[in-house]
Each structure stands twice: as structure tokens, then as C-alpha cells.
Coordinates of C-alpha atoms and ligand atoms in Angstrom, one line a residue:
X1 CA -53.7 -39.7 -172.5
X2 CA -51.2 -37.2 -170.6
X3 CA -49.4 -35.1 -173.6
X4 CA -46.2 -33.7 -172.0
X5 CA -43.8 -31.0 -173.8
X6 CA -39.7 -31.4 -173.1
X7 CA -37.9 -28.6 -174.3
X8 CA -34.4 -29.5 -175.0
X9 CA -33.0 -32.8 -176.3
X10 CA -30.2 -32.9 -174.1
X11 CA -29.0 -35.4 -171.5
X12 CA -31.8 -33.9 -169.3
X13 CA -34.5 -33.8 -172.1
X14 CA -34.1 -37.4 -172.5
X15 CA -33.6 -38.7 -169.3
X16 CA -37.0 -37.4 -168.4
X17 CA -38.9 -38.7 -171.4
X18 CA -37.3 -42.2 -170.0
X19 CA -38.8 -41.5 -166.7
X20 CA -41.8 -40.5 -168.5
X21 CA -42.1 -43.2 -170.5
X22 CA -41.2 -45.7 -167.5
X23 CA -43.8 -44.0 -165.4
X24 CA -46.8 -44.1 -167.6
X25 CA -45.8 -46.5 -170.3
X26 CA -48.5 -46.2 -173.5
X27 CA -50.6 -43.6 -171.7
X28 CA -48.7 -40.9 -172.4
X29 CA -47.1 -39.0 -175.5
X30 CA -43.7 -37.3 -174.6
X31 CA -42.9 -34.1 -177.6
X32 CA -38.7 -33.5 -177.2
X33 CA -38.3 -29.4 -179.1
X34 CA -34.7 -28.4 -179.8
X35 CA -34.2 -25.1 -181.4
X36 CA -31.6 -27.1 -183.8
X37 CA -32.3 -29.6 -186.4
X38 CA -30.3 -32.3 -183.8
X39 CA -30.6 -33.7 -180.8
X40 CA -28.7 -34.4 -177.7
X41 CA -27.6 -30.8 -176.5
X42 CA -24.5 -31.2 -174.6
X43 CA -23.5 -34.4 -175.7
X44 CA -23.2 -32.8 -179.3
X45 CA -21.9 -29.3 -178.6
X46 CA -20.5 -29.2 -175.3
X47 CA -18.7 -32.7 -174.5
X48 CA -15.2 -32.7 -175.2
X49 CA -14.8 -34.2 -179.1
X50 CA -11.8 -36.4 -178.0
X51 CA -14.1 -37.5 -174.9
X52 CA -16.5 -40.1 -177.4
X53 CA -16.8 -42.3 -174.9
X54 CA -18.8 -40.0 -173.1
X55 CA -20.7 -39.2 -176.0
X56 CA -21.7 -42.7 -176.6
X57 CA -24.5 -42.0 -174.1
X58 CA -26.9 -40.7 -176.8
X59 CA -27.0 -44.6 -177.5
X60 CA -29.5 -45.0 -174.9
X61 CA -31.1 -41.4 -175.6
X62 CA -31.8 -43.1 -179.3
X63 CA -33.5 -46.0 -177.9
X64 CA -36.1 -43.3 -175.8
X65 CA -36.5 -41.2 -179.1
X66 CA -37.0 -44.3 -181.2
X67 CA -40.0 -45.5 -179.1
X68 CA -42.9 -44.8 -180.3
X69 CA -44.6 -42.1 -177.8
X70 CA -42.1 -40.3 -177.7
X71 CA -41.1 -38.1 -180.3
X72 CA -38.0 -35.2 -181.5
X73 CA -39.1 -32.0 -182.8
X74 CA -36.4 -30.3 -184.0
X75 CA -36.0 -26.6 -185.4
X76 CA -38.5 -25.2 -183.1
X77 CA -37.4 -22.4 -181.5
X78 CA -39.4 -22.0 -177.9
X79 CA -39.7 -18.3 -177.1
X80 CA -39.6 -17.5 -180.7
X81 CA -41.4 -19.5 -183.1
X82 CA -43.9 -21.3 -180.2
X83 CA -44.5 -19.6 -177.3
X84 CA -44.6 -21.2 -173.9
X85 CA -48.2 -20.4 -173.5
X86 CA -48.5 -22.0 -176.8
X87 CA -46.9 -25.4 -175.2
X88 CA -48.9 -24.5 -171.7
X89 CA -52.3 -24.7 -173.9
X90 CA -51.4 -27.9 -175.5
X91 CA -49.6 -30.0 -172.9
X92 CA -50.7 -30.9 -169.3
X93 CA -47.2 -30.5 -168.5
X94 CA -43.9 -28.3 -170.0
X95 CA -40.8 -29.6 -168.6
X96 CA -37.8 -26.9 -169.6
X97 CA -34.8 -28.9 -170.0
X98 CA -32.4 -26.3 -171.8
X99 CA -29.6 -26.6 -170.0
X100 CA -27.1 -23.5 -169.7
X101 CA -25.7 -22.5 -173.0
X102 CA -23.9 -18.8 -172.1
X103 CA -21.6 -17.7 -170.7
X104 CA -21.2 -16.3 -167.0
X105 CA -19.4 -12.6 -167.6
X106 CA -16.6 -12.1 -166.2
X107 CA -17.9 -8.4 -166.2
X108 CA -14.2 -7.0 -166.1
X109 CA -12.5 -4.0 -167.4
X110 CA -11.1 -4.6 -171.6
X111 CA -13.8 -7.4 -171.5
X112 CA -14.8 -6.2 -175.3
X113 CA -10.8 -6.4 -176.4
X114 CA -10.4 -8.8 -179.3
X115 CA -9.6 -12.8 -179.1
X116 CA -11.6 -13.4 -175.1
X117 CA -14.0 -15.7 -175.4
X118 CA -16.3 -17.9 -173.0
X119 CA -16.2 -21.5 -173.2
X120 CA -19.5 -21.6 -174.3
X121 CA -18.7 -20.0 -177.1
X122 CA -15.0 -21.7 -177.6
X123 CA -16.0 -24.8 -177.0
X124 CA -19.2 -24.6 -179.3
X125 CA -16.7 -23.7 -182.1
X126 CA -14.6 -26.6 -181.9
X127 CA -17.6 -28.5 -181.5
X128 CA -19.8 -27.1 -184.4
X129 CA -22.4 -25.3 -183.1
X130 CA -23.4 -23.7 -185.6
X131 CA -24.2 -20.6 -183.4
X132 CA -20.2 -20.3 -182.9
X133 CA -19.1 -21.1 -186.4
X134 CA -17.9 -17.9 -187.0
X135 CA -16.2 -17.2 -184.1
X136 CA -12.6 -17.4 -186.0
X137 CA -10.7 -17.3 -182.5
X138 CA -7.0 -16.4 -184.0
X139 CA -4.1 -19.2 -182.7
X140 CA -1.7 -17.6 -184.2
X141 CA 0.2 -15.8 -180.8
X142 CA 2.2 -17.7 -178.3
X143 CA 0.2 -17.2 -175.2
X144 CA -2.8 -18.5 -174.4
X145 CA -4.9 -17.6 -170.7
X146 CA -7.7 -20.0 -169.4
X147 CA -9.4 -18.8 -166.5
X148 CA -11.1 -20.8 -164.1
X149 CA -10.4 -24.4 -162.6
X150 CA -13.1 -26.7 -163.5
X151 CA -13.4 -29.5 -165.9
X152 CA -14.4 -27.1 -168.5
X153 CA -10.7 -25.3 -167.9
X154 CA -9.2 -28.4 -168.7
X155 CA -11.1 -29.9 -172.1
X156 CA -9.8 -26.0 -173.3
X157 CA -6.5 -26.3 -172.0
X158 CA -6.3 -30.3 -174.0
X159 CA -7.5 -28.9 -177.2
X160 CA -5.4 -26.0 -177.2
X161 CA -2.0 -28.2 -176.6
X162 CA -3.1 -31.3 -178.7
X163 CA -1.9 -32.4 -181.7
X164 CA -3.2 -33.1 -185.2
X165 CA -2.8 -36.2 -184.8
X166 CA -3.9 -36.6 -181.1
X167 CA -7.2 -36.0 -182.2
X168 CA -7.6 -38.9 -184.3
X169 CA -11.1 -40.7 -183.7
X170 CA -12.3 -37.7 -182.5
X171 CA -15.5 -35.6 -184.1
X172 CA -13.6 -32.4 -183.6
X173 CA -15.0 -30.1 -186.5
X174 CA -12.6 -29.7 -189.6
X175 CA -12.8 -25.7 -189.1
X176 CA -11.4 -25.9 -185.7
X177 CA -8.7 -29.0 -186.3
X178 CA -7.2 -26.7 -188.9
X179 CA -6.9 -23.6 -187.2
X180 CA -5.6 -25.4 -184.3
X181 CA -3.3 -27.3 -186.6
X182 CA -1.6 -24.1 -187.2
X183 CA -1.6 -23.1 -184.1
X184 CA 1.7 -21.3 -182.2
X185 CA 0.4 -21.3 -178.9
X186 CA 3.9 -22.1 -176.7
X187 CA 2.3 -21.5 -173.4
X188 CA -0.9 -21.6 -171.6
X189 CA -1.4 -20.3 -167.9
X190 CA -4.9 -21.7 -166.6
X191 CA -5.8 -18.8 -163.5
X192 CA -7.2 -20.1 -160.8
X193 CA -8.7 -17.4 -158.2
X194 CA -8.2 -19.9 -155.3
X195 CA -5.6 -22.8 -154.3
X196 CA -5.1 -25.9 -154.8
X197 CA -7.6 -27.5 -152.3
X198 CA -10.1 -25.4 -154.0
X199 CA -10.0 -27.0 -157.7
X200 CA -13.2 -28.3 -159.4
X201 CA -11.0 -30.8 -161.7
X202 CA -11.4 -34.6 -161.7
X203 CA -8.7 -36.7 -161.3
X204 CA -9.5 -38.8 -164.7
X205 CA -9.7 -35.2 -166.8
X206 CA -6.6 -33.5 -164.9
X207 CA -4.9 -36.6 -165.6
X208 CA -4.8 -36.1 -169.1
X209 CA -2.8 -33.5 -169.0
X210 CA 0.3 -35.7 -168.0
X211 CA 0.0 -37.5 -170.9
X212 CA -0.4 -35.0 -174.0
X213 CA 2.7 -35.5 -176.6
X214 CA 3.9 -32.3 -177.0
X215 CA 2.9 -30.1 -173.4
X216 CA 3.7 -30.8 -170.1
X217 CA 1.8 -29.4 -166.9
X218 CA 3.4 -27.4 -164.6
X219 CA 2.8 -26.5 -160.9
X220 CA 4.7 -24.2 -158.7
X221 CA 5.9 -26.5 -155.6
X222 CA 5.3 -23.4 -153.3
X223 CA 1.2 -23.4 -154.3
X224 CA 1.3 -26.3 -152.5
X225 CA 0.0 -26.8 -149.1
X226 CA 2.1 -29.5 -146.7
X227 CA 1.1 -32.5 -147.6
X228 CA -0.4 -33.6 -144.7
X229 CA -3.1 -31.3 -145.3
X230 CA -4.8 -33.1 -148.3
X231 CA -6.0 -36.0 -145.6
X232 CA -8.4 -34.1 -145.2
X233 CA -10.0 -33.7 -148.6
X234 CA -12.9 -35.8 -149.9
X235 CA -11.2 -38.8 -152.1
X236 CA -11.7 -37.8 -155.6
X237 CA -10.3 -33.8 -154.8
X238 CA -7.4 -35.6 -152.7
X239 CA -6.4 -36.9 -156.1
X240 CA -6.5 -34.3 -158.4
X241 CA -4.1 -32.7 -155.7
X242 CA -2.0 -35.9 -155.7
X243 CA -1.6 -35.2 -159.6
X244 CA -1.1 -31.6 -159.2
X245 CA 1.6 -32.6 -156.2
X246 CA 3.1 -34.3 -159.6
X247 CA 3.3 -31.9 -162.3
X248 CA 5.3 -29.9 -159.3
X249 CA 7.8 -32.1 -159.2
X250 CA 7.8 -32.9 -163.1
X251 CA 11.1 -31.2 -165.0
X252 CA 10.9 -29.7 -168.3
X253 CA 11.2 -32.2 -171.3
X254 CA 12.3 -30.7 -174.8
X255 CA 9.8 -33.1 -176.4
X256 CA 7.4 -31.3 -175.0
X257 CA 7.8 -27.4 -175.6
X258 CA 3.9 -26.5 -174.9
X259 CA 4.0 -25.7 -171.0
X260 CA 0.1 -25.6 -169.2
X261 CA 1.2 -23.2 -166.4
X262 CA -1.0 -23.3 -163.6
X263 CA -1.1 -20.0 -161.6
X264 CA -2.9 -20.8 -158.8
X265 CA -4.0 -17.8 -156.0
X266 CA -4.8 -15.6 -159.4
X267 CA -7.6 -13.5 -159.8
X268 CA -7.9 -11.7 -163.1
X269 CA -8.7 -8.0 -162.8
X270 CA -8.6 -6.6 -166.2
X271 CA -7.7 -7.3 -169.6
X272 CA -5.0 -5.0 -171.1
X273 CA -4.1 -4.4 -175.1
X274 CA -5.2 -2.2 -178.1
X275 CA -8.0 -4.2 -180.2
X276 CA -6.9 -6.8 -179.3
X277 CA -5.8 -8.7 -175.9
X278 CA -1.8 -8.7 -175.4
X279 CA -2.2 -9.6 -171.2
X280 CA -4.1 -10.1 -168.4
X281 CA -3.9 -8.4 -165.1
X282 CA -4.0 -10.7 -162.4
X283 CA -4.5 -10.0 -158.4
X284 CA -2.4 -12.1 -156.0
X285 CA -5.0 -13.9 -153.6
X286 CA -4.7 -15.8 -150.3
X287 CA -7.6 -18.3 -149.5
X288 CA -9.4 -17.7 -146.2
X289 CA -12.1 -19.7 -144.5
X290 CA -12.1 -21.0 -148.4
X291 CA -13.2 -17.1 -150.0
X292 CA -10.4 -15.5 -152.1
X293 CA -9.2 -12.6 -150.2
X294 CA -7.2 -10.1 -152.5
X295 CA -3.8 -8.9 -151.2
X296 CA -3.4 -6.1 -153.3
X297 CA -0.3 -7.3 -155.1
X298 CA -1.0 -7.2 -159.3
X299 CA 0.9 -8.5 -162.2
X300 CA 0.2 -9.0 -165.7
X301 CA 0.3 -12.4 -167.3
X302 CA 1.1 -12.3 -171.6
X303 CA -2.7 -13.7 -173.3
X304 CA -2.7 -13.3 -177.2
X305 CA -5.8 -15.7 -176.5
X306 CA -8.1 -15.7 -173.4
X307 CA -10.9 -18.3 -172.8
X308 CA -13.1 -18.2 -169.9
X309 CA -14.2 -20.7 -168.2
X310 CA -15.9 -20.1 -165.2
X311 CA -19.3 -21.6 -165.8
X312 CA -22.3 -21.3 -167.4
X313 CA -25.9 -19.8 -167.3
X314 CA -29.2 -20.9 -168.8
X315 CA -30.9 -18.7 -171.3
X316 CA -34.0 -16.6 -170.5
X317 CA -37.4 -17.1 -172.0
X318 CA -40.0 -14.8 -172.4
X319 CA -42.6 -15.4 -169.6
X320 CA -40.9 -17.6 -167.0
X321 CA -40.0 -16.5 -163.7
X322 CA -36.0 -16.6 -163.8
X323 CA -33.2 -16.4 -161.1
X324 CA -31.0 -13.7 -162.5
X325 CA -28.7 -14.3 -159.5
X326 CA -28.5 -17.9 -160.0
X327 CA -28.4 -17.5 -163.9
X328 CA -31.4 -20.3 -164.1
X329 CA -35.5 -20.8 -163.5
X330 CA -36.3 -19.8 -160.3
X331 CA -38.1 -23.3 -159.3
X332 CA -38.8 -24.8 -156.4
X333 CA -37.1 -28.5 -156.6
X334 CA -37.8 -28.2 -160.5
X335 CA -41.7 -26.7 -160.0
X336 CA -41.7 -23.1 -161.8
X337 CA -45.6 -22.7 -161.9
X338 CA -48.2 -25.1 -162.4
X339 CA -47.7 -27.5 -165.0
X340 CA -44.4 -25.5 -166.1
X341 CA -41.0 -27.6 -164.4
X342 CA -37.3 -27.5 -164.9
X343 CA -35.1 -30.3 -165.1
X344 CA -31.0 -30.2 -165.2
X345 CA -29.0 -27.5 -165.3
X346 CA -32.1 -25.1 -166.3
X347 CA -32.9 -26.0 -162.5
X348 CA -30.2 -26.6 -160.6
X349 CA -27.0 -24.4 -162.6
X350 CA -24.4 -25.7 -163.8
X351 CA -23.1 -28.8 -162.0
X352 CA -22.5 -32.2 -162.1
X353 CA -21.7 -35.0 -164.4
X354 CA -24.3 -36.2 -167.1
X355 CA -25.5 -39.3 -165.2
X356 CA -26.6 -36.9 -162.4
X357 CA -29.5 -35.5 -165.1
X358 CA -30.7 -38.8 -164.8
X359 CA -32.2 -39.6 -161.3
X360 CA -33.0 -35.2 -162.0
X361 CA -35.7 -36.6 -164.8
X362 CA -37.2 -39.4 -162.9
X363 CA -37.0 -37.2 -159.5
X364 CA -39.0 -34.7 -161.5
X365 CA -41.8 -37.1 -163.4
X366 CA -42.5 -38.0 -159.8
X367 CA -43.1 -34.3 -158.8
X368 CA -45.9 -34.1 -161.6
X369 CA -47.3 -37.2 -160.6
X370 CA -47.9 -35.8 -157.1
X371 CA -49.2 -32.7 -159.1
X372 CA -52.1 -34.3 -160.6
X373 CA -52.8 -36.3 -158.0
X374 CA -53.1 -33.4 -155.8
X375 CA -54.9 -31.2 -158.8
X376 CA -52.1 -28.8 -158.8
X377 CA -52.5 -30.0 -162.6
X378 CA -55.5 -31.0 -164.3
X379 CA -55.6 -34.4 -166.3
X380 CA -58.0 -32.6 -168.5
X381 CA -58.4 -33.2 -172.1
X382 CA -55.3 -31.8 -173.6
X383 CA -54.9 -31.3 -177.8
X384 CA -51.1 -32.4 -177.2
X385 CA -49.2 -33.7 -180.6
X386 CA -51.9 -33.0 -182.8
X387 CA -53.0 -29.6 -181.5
X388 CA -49.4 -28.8 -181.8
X389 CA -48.9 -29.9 -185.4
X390 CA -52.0 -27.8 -186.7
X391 CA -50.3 -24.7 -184.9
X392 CA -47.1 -25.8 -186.5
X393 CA -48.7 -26.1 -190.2
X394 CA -50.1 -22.3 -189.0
X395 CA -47.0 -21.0 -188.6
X396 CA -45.2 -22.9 -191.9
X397 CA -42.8 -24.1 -189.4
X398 CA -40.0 -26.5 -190.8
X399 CA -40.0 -29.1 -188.4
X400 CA -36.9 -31.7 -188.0
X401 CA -38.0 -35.1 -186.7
X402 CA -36.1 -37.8 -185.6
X403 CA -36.3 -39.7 -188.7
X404 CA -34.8 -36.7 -190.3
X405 CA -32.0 -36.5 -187.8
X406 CA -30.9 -39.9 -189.0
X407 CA -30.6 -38.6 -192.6
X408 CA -28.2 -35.9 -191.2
X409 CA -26.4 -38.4 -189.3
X410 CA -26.1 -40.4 -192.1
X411 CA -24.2 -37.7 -193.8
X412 CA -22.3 -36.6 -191.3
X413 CA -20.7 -40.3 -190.6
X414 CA -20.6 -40.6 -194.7
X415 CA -18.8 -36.9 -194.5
X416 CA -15.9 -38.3 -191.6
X417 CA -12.1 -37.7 -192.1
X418 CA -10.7 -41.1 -191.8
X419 CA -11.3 -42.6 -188.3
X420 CA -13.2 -39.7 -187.3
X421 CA -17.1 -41.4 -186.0
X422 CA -18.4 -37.8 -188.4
X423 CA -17.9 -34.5 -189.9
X424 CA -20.6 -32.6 -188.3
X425 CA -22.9 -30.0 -190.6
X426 CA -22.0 -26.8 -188.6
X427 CA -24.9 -24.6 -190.4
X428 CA -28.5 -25.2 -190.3
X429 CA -29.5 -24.4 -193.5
X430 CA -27.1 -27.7 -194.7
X431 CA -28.5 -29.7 -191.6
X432 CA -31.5 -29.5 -193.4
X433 CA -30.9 -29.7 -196.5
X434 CA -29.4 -33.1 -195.8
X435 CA -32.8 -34.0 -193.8
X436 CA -34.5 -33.8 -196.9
Ligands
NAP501 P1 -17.1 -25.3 -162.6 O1 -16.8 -26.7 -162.3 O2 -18.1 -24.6 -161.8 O3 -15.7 -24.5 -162.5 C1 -15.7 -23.1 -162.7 C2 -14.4 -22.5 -162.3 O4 -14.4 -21.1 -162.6 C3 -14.1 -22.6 -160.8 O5 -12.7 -23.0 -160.7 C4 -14.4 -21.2 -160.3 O6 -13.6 -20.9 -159.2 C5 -13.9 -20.4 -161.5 N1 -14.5 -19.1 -161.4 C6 -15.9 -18.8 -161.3 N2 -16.0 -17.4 -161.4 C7 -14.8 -16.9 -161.5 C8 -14.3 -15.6 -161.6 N3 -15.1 -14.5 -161.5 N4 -13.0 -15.4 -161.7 C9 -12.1 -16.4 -161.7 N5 -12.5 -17.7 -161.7 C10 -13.8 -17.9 -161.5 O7 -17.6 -25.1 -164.1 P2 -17.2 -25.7 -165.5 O8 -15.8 -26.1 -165.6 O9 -17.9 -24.8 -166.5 O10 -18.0 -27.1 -165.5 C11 -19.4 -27.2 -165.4 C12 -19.8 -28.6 -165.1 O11 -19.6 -29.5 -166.1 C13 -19.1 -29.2 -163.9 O12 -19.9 -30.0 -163.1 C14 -18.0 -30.0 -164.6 O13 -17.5 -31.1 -163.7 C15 -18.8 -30.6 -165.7 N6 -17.9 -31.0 -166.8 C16 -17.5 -32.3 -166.8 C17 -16.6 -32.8 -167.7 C18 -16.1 -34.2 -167.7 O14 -16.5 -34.9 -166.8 N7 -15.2 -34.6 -168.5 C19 -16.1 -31.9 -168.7 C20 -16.6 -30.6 -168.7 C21 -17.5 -30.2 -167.7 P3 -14.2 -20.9 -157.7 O15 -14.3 -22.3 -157.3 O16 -13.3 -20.1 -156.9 O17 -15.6 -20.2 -157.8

């Protein structure tokens, strides 16, 4: 029997416990750890919560963690409660699928100022992680600054500008509907350090933009390269510039008082304000053999909120080998050391759509099947699940299975504002309180 230890329930996680699974059917036993009490990573905390079509991907991750050798282990924290060499003893192989959960810094001047936050943080508070709960980001100013132009940028820049009732049928959490509710944001200017033939925004996610009911996108004609130049561009950027070439030519419309300014060739240099952050000091930029090149020209741009979103980085853990540069494993195509892989965006950064975690988990199962056939890894008698439940009994550990999960599903979808799919628990302690 091959005992093999996933750590992270995300799209990653699960995607290789399918390969697993597909790869050596009944002959192996696939343990899933999250350090929360419920799965699916991402799909929970990071996917947009008016995006549920995306989310209805943890449909097929239910059908993986419902089979029966593979199993959830929830409230585990790997690191902390369970060492990796703890996993390393038990398993023949430890796959780290934890995806990238913090922020990149910005690492600029007035950094520390009141009301900046990364998107992992922002996000994860409209989203209910209960890590960001308390994050009490304050709406209550009339500028709001979004740095960075990637998908991330925009599912910021949408909840910012929605509506209350433009996020009906959405799981957004009740904390962040009302603050948002109340919000008197009038303008938000998304910075973006290079043009527009430089954007990391889909077309289907910048397009949203053009239909919100109460803000309108806005481009500044001369950002704009001459047409001509886009034929160039691979299809899918050629039409996010297509809809950018739009919003420049779109007028204002007093139904829709919210303006998403985009301020393209913008570099942020520092944040300025007492406590708290009143603007942002931006460089002008020009784009050369596609680098930002500063031209020395500064102005400051009002922010009475600032969320960045310029990527994430995967978490550290205490004896793996880790790219600081990179902000992920250092791995060779997903091998760290023998027996110990990374999968997703704990291997490769930040990038990509979910599906692309998917041929990532089968691409790496194959890699440990070449391992043991090579005796990189031995096949060895392993203790796997059971070893690891004694050590978990040792350590009074208050483990979360799947079965549990369902109980806290079950709440959350009895818990749902009308229309809404749930309510999600945002603390632990009632996540597992409603296990029980
Ligand atoms: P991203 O696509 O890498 O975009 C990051 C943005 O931040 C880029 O525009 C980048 O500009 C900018 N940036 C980086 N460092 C900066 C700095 N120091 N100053 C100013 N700007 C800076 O990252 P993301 O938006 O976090 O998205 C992560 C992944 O999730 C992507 O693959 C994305 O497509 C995916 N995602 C998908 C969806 C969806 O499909 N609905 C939703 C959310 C996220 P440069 O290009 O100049 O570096």
C-alpha cells in the first residue's frame, strides 16, 4: 500500500489525490491536511464570492474526498502541530500543495500608514477567512487605490463598486456586505506600473467592469497605443485592450457616479498621510523593451483606502528548502527532496487559472512514479493513516474530517441570507463547534 500525505485541500491538493487515486486506484491511501476546519483553499477564500460558478468546481473535489482512500484532515496545522518530518516518517511521499496565501510587499515608504492592505488579506476578509476577520478595512472615504493589473485588481476593484443588491446569490460574508453597503467610495484609480499592452486582465473579468450598475470604467484615450499595434498581441490580451479601447471612448453617465479610473504608466513610490493613508505618490513611467522605465515626473493620487494587488507568495515551513526570490519551494519541476514535492502555486508562484492545477497534480504523481521506480523513494513499509492517527491522539489534536465538514456546510447553507448558496462560519472555534 503507498500512504501519500497532501498538504492543502485546495484546487491543487485535490487535483493530485485524483491523479493519485487514478494512478494507483485501491493501492494507495491519499491523507489531504488543511490547517482550517474546511477544505478547498482558494476556491473558499480566494475566488471571487460573486464568481460561484467558479466555485462550483469543489463539486468534483467532493467526489475525490468522498472516495474512500482518500481522506480530509482538517485543523492540522503542518509546521506547527505536525512537523514535516513527522509526515516524512509516515508517508512514502509528502506532496506540499499550499498554495500562496501572503502577500508580495510592496516594501515602500508609509507602507505601515493605516487602511493599505494586500489582497490577500482584503480579499480573505470579504471572503471569511477567518485569519482576516478582523481586518475592519474602513469604506467610509471617497477614494479608493488598487495597485496592480491582474485579475486579482479587478475582483477588488468589482466588490468595491458593487451594489447590495448586485451581490445577490453571492457567498460574500455578512461582515463585509455591510461595511461595503455603507460604503462612500466615489472613485477608485487601479495603478498600473506599465501600459496597456502589458495588462494581466482577462477579457471575461475586465469585461465586468462595463456592466456594474452604479460605476463606469474609465480609460485615458492618450494611454493608448495606435491601434494597429494590438495586431500584434496574443488573442485573449488583444481583447482586454479591445475593451479597454472602450471604456476610452465611454462618456460619463449620472447613473453611474462610481468612476474605476485606470492610470496606466503609474508606479507607486510612497504612501503619504498621518495614521492613516490620505494619497499615494505615483512615478510617471514609459515602457521600454516591456520593463517600466521611471521618467522622474511624480504626482500624488487621493487613497482613503489602498489595496494591493500585485501577487502573492507561498508561506514558509520550517525545514524545506524555499526560494525567497521566487516567494515559493525551491523544486525542481515539483521535486524539493526525496519523497517531499510541490504542486500548484507552492511550485510554480502565482499564475494561472485553477484548471491549470490540474494537469500540475497528474504531471506530478507521474514524477513519484518515476521516483520509486528509480528508488529515488523507497516503497517500503510505511505506518501512513494509522501511524498518523496514534501521533494525532499523542498530541490531543482536534482533527476535522470530511464528514465533519459536511456538518459545517450544513450550517452554513441553513445560516444563508436569502438566495445566498451560505453564510460562511468566519471563526474556527464556531466551524467546530458546528462539526460536532
Ligand atoms: P498577476 O496576474 O501576476 O498581476 C499582478 C499585477 O501586479 C501585475 O499587473 C503586475 O505588474 C503588478 N505588480 C507587481 N509588482 C508590482 C509593483 N511592485 N508595483 C506595481 N505593480 C506591481 O497576479 P494576481 O492578480 O494576484 O493574480 C494571480 C493569479 O490568479 C493570476 O494567474 C490570475 O489570472 C489568477 N486569477 C484569476 C481570476 C479569474 O480568472 N477570475 C481571478 C483572480 C485571480 P507587472 O506586470 O508590471 O509586473
Amino acid at each position: 500500500m503507498l500512504h501519500i500525505a497532501i498538504v492543502g485541500s485546495g484546487p491543487a491538493g485535490y487535483y493530485t489525490a485524483e491523479a493519485a487515486q487514478k494512478k494507483w486506484g485501491e493501492d494507495v491511501r491519499v491523507d489531504i491536511f488543511d490547517a482550517l476546519p474546511v477544505p478547498y483553499g482558494l476556491i473558499r477564500t480566494g475566488v471571487a464570492p460573486d464568481h460561484q460558478s467558479i466555485k462550483a468546481v469543489a463539486g468534483r473535489y467532493e467526489k475525490t474526498a468522498l472516495s474512500e482512500n482518500v481522506r480530509f484532515v482538517g485543523n492540522v496545522r503542518i509546521g506547527e502541530d505536525v512537523e514535516i518530518t513527522d509526515l516524512a516518517a509516515l508517508y512514502h511521499a509528502v506532496i506540499l500543495a499550499t498554495g500562496a496565501p501572503s502577500d508580495r510587499p510592496l516594501d515602500l515608504p508609509g507602507e505601515q500608514l493605516g487602511n493599505i492592505f494586500g489582497s490577500a488579506a482584503f480579499v480573505g476578509w470579504y471572503n471569511g477567512h477567518p485569519q482576516y476577520a478582523e481586518l475592519y478595512p474602513n469604506l467610509s472615504g471617497r477614494h479608493a487605490v488598487v495597485i496592480g493589473m491582474g485579475n486579482v485588481a479587478l475582483d477588488v476593484c468589482r466588490i468595491l463598486a458593487k451594489t447590495e443588491r448586485e451581490f445577490a446569490g453571492s457567498d460574500i460574508v455578512g461582515h463585509a456586505l455591510e461595511t461595503l453597503a455603507r460604503s462612500r467610495i466615489e472613485r477608485i484609480t487601479i495603478l498600473g506600473r506599465r501600459g496597456p499592452h502589458q495588462i494581466a486582465m482577462t477579457p471575461k473579468e475586465l469585461g465586468e467592469l462595463g456592466h456594474l450598475s452604479r460605476a463606469r470604467p474609465q480609460v485615458d484615450p492618450d494611454d493608448l497605443p495606435p491601434v494597429d499595434d494590438d495586431a500584434i498581441l496574443e488573442p485573449g490580451l488583444r481583447k482586454s485592450v479591445t475593451l479597454l479601447r472602450q471604456y476610452a471612448e465611454g462618456v460619463a453617465d449620472p447613473a453611474k457616479p462610481l468612476t474605476i479610473e485606470f492610470d496606466l504608466f503609474a508606479s507607486p513610490s510612497k504612501f503619504v498621510g498621518e495614521g492613516s493613508v490620505s494619497a499615494v505618490e505615483v512615478e510617471r513611467t514609459f515602457v521600454e523593451n516591456g520593463r517600466a522605465q521611471n521618467t522622474g515626473e511624480t504626482y500624488q493620487v487621493p487613497a482613503d483606502l489602498v489595496v494591493s494587488c500585485i501577487g502573492y507568495q507561498t508561506n514558509p515551513i520550517a525545514g524545506v528548502p524555499f526560494d525567497t526570490r521566487a516567494g515559493r519551494f525551491a523544486n525542481d519541476r515539483g521535486r524539493i527532496l526525496p519523497g517531499l514535492y510541490a504542486v500548484g502555486w507552492a511550485a510554480r508562484g502565482p499564475s494561472g487559472t485553477i484548471g491549470t492545477n490540474r494537469p500540475d497534480g497528474f504531471a506530478i504523481i507521474d514524477r513519484i512514479e518515476e521516483d520509486f521506480a528509480s528508488g529515488v523513494i523507497s516503497a517500503g513499509q510505511r505506518d501512513g493513516r494509522a501511524g498518523f492517527d496514534r501521533l494525532a491522539t499523542e498530541r490531543e489534536l482536534d482533527i476535522i474530517t470530511f464528514r465533519h465538514w459536511k456538518k459545517i456546510e450544513e450550517a452554513e447553507t441553513a445560516a444563508a441570507r436569502s438566495g445566498a448558496p451560505r453564510e460562511k462560519f468566519v471563526d474556527i472555534a464556531e466551524m467546530i463547534r458546528a462539526a460536532r
